[in-house]
XYZ file of C-alpha atoms in Angstrom:
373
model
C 100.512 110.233 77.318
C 97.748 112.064 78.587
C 94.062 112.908 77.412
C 93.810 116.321 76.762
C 92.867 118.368 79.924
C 89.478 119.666 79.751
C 89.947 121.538 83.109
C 89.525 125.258 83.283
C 92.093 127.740 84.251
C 94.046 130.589 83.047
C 97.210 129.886 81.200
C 99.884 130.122 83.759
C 98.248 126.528 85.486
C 100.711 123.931 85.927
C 100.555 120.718 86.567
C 102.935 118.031 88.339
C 103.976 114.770 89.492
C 106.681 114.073 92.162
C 107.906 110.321 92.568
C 109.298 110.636 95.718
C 109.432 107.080 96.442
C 113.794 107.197 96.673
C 115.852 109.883 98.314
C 115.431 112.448 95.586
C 112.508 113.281 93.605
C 111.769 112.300 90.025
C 109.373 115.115 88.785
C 107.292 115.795 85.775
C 105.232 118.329 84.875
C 102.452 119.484 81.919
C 101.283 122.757 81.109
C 97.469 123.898 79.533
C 98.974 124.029 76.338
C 100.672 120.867 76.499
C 100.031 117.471 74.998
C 101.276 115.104 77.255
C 103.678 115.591 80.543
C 107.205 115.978 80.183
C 110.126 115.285 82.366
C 111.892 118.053 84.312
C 115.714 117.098 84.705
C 116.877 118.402 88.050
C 119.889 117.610 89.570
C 119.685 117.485 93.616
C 123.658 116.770 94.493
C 124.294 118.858 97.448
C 120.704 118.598 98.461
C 121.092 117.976 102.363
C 117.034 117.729 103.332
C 114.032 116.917 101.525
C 112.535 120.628 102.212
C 115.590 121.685 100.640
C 114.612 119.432 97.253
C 110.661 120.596 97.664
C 112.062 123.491 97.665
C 114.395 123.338 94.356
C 110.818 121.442 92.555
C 108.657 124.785 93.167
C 111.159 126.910 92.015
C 111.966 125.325 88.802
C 107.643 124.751 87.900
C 107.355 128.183 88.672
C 109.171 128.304 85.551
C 106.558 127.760 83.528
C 103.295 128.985 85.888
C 102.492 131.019 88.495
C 102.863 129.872 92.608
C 99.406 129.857 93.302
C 98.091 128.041 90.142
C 100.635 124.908 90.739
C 98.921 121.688 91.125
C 101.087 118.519 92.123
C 100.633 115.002 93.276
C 103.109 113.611 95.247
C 104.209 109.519 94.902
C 105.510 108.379 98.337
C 106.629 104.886 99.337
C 103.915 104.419 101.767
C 101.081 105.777 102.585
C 100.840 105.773 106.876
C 99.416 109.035 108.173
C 102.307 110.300 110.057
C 104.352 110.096 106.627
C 101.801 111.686 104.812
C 101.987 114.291 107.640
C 105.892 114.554 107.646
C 105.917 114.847 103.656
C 102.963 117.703 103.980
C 105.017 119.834 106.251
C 108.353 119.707 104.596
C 106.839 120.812 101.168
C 104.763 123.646 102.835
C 107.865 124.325 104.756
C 109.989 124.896 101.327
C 106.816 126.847 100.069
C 104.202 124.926 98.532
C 100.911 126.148 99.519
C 98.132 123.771 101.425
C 95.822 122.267 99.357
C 98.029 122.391 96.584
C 99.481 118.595 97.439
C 97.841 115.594 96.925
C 99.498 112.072 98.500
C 98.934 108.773 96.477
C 101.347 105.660 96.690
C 102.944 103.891 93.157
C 100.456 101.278 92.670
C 97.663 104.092 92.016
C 99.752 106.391 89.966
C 100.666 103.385 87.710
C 96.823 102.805 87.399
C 96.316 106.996 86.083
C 99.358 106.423 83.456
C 97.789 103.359 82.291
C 94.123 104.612 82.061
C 95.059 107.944 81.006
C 96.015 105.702 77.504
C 93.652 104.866 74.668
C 91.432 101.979 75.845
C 93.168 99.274 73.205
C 95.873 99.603 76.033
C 94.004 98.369 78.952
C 91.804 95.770 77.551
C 93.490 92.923 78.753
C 96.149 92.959 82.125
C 98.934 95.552 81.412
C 102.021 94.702 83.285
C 104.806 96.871 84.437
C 108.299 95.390 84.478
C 110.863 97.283 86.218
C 114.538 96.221 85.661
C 117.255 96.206 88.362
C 120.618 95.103 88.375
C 119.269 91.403 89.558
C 115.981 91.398 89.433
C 112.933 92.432 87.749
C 109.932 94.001 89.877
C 106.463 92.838 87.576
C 103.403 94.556 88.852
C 100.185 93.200 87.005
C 97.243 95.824 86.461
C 93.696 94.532 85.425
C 90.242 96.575 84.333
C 87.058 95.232 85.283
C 84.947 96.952 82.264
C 81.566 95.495 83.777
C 80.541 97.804 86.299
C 80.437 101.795 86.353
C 82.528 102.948 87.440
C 85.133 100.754 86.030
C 87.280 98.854 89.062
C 90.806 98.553 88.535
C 93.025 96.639 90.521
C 96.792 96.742 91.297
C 97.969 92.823 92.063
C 100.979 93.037 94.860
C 104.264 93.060 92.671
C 106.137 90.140 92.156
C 110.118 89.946 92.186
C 111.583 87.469 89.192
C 115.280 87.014 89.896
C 117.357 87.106 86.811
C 120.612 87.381 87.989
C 122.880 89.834 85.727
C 123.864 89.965 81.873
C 127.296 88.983 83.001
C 126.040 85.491 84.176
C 124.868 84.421 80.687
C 120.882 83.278 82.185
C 119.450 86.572 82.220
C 117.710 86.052 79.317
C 116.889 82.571 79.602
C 115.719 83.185 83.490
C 113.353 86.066 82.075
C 112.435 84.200 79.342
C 111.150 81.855 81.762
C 109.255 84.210 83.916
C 107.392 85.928 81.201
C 106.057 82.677 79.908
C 104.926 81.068 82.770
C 102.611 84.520 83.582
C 101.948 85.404 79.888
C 101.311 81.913 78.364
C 98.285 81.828 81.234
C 96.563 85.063 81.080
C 95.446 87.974 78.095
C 97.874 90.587 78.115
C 97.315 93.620 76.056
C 100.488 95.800 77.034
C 103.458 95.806 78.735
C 105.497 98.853 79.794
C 109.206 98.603 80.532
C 111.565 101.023 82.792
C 115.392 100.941 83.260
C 116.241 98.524 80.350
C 115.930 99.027 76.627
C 115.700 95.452 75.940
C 117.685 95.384 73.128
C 117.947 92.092 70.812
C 121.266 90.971 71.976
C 121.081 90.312 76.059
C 117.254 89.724 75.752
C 117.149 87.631 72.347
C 114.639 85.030 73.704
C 113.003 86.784 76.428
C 112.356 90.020 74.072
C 110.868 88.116 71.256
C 107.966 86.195 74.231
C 107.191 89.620 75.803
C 106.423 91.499 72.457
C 104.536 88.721 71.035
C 100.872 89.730 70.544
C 101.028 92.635 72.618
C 101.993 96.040 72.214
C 105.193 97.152 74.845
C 106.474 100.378 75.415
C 109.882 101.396 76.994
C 108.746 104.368 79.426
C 111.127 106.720 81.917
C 109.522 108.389 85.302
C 105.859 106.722 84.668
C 105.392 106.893 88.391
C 105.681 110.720 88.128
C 103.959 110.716 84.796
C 100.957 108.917 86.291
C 100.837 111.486 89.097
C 101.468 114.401 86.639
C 98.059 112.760 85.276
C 95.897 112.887 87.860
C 97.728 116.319 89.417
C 95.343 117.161 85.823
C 92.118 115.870 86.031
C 91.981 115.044 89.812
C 89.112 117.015 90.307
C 87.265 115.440 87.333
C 84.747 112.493 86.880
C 86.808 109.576 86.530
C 85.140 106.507 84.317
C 87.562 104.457 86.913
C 87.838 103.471 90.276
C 91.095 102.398 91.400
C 90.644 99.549 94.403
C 93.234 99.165 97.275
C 93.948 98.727 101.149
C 92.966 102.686 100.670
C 90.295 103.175 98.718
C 86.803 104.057 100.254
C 84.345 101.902 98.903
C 81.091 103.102 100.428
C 78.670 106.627 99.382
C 77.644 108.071 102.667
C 73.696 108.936 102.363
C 70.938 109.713 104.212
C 67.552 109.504 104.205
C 65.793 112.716 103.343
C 62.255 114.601 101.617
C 62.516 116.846 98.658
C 59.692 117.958 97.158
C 57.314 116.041 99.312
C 59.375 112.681 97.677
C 61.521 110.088 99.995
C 65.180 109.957 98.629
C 68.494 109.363 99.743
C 70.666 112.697 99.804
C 74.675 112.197 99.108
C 76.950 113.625 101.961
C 80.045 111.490 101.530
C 81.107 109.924 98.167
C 83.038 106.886 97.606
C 86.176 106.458 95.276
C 88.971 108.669 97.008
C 91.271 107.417 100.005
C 89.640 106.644 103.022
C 92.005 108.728 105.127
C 90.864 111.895 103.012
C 86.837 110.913 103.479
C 85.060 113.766 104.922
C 82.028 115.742 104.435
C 79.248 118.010 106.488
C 76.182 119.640 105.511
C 72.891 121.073 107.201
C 69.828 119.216 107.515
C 66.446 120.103 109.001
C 64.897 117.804 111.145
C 61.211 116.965 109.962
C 59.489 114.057 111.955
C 60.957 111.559 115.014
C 64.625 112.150 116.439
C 65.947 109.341 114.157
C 68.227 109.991 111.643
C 68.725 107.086 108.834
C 72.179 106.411 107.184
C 72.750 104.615 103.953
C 76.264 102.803 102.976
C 75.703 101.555 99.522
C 79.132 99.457 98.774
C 80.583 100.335 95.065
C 81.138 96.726 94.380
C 77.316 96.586 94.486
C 74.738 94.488 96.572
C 72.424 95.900 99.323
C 73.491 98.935 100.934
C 73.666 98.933 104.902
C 71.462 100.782 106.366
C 72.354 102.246 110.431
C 69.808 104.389 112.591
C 71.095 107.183 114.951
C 69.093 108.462 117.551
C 69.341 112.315 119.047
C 68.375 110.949 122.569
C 67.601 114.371 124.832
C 66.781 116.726 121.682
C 64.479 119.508 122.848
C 60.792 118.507 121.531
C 60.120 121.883 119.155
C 57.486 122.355 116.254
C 58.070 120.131 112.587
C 60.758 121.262 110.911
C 62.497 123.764 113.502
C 65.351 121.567 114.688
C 68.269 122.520 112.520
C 71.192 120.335 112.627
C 74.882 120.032 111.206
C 76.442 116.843 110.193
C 79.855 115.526 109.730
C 81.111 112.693 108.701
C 84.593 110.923 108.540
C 86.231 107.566 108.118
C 88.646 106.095 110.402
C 89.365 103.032 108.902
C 88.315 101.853 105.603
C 85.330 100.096 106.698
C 85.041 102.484 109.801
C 82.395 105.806 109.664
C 82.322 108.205 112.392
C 79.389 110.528 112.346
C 79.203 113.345 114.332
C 75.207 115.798 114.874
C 75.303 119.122 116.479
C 71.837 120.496 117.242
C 71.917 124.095 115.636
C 68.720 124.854 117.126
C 66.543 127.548 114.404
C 67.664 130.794 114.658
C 66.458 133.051 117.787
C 62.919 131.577 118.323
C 64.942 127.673 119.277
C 68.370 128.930 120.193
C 70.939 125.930 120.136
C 70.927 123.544 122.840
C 74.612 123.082 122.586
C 73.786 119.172 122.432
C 75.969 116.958 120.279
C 75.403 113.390 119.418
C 78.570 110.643 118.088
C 78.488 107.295 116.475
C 80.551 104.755 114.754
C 79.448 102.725 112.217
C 81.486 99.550 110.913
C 80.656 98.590 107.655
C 81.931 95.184 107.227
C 80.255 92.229 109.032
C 82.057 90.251 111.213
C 81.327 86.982 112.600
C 79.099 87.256 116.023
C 79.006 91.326 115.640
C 76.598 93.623 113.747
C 78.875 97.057 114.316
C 78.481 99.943 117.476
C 75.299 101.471 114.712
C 72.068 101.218 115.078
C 70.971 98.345 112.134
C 67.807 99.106 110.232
């Protein structure tokens, strides 16, 4: 279900995804020498804490890999920062090591299942249809192929009600929920979890959803989507999955090379704005003015902010050293922090330190706390 992993590492690497999105986990995992991720059956009764069911996950990947060389993403319900933060410390708690975790929510791991397919798959919208004892959850995926990176979007799910097979209308009420969002739109693939939608309760509805489109019956794709990226997260994705989340804006700033103008990368977009930070070095060479640019990745003109190191001792061209760090609290929200390094023992450090906040989106009657170029 997955392209073959192209990252390095010894054999003994393995590679997970956790759904932890209900009280116990659903996990899969994928080795170097595997072809696609495969489910790891656990059984959690007597399970009192969710340390104690981290805890029973490490133990049975280090099955198949060594401790330090486990990589796993981790599917939670929501994404707020004091969950991710509660989640964190139980799994280092049961003995997962830090940086070894990485926090996404379902809508994004359905997107790395999906684009982790061959590209006949994704073409069109891919839906995901998720059967409960009542209803049907029907999340609708789409690929914008236009731009590079590739923007993919995650709709907000819908919930058809189609009461049970013991009423008679499931298959009728399905029926009629399919083709009022199929019969409208392109739709390439469908994947289905918790039915097998066998010919005799879904006659009708069975014979609309396969129609033209390929459909695939699929267990644990949250955790197989996070097994997915727990694989190539570190790689160059030829996809950027947009949500509430996702940072949207490259951090730059004006800089010489070479005796050339250009715009050096500190900050780039395309991960979760919560996990956007950066610092580097720079060497100041002319006026006490630094220049910012926030080019957006849905394209148009990037914004451009000035920051000014008021009180900076004057000292000769190019002896002001300076660290940088940047951060984002908010999607649209950049804090930037300069500490003047001074240049070794000829300009000692002045201990000075300069903060500013950038917003990024306009709002009516305010141009943001930065300085607009």
């Amino acid at each position: 279900m997955i392209r073959k992993l192209e990252t390095g590492g010894e054999r003994g690497t393995v590679y997970a995804g956790v759904d932890y999105r209900g009280a116990f986990p659903g996990v899969c995992y994928q080795t170097l020498d595997m072809k696609e991720p495969q489910v790891l059956p656990l059984d959690f009764g007597g399970q009192d804490s969710r340390v104690a069911c981290f805890r029973k996950v490490l133990s049975a990947l280090r099955h198949y890999g060594k401790k330090e060389e486990i990589f796993a993403v981790v599917v939670l319900p929501s994404l707020s920062r004091e969950g991710m933060r509660q989640y964190q410390k139980d799994a280092y708690e049961a003995g997962f090591l830090e940086g070894q975790l990485l926090m996404i929510n379902g809508p994004e791991s359905i997107v790395h299942f999906v684009m982790h397919q061959t590209n006949d798959i994704w073409q069109q919208q891919v839906w995901l249809l998720e059967f409960e004892s009542e209803e049907v959850k029907a999340t609708c995926m789409e690929v914008n192929k236009r731009t590079a990176p590739m923007l993919v979007q995650v709709k907000e799910p819908e919930s058809w009600y189609v009461g049970t097979l013991l009423d008679g209308m499931r298959d009728e009420r399905l029926l009629q929920e399919v083709q009022k969002r199929f019969d409208r739109q392109k739709v390439s693939a469908v994947f289905l979890t918790g039915t097998d939608l066998n010919s005799r309760d879904y006659k009708k509805s069975r014979e609309a959803i396969c129609r033209r489109r390929r459909v695939f019956l699929v267990d644990q794709i949250y955790a197989r989507g996070a097994c997915a990226l727990a694989g190539d997260e570190k790689a160059k994705r030829p996809y950027l999955f947009l949500s509430e989340q996702t940072l949207l804006y490259n951090v730059g700033i004006r800089s010489s090379e070479a005796g050339k103008e250009s715009v050096h990368t500190i900050l780039s977009a395309g991960c979760s704005w919560y996990e956007a930070k950066a610092s580097c070095e720079v060497v100041l060479l002319t006026e006490t003015l630094l220049e910012f640019s926030f080019p957006s990745m849905l394209g148009g003109e990037p914004i451009r902010e000035g920051m000014f190191l008021t009180d900076l001792p004057r000292r000769p061209r190019g002896t002001s050293r300076l660290l940088l760090e940047v951060q984002f609290t908010s999607p649209v929200q950049c804090e930037v922090k300069v500490t003047d390094l001074g240049f070794g023992e000829m300009y000692p450090s002045s201990d000075l330190y300069w903060k500013e906040t950038f917003v990024l989106e306009e709002q009516e009657g305010q141009d943001g706390t930065g300085s607009r170029l």
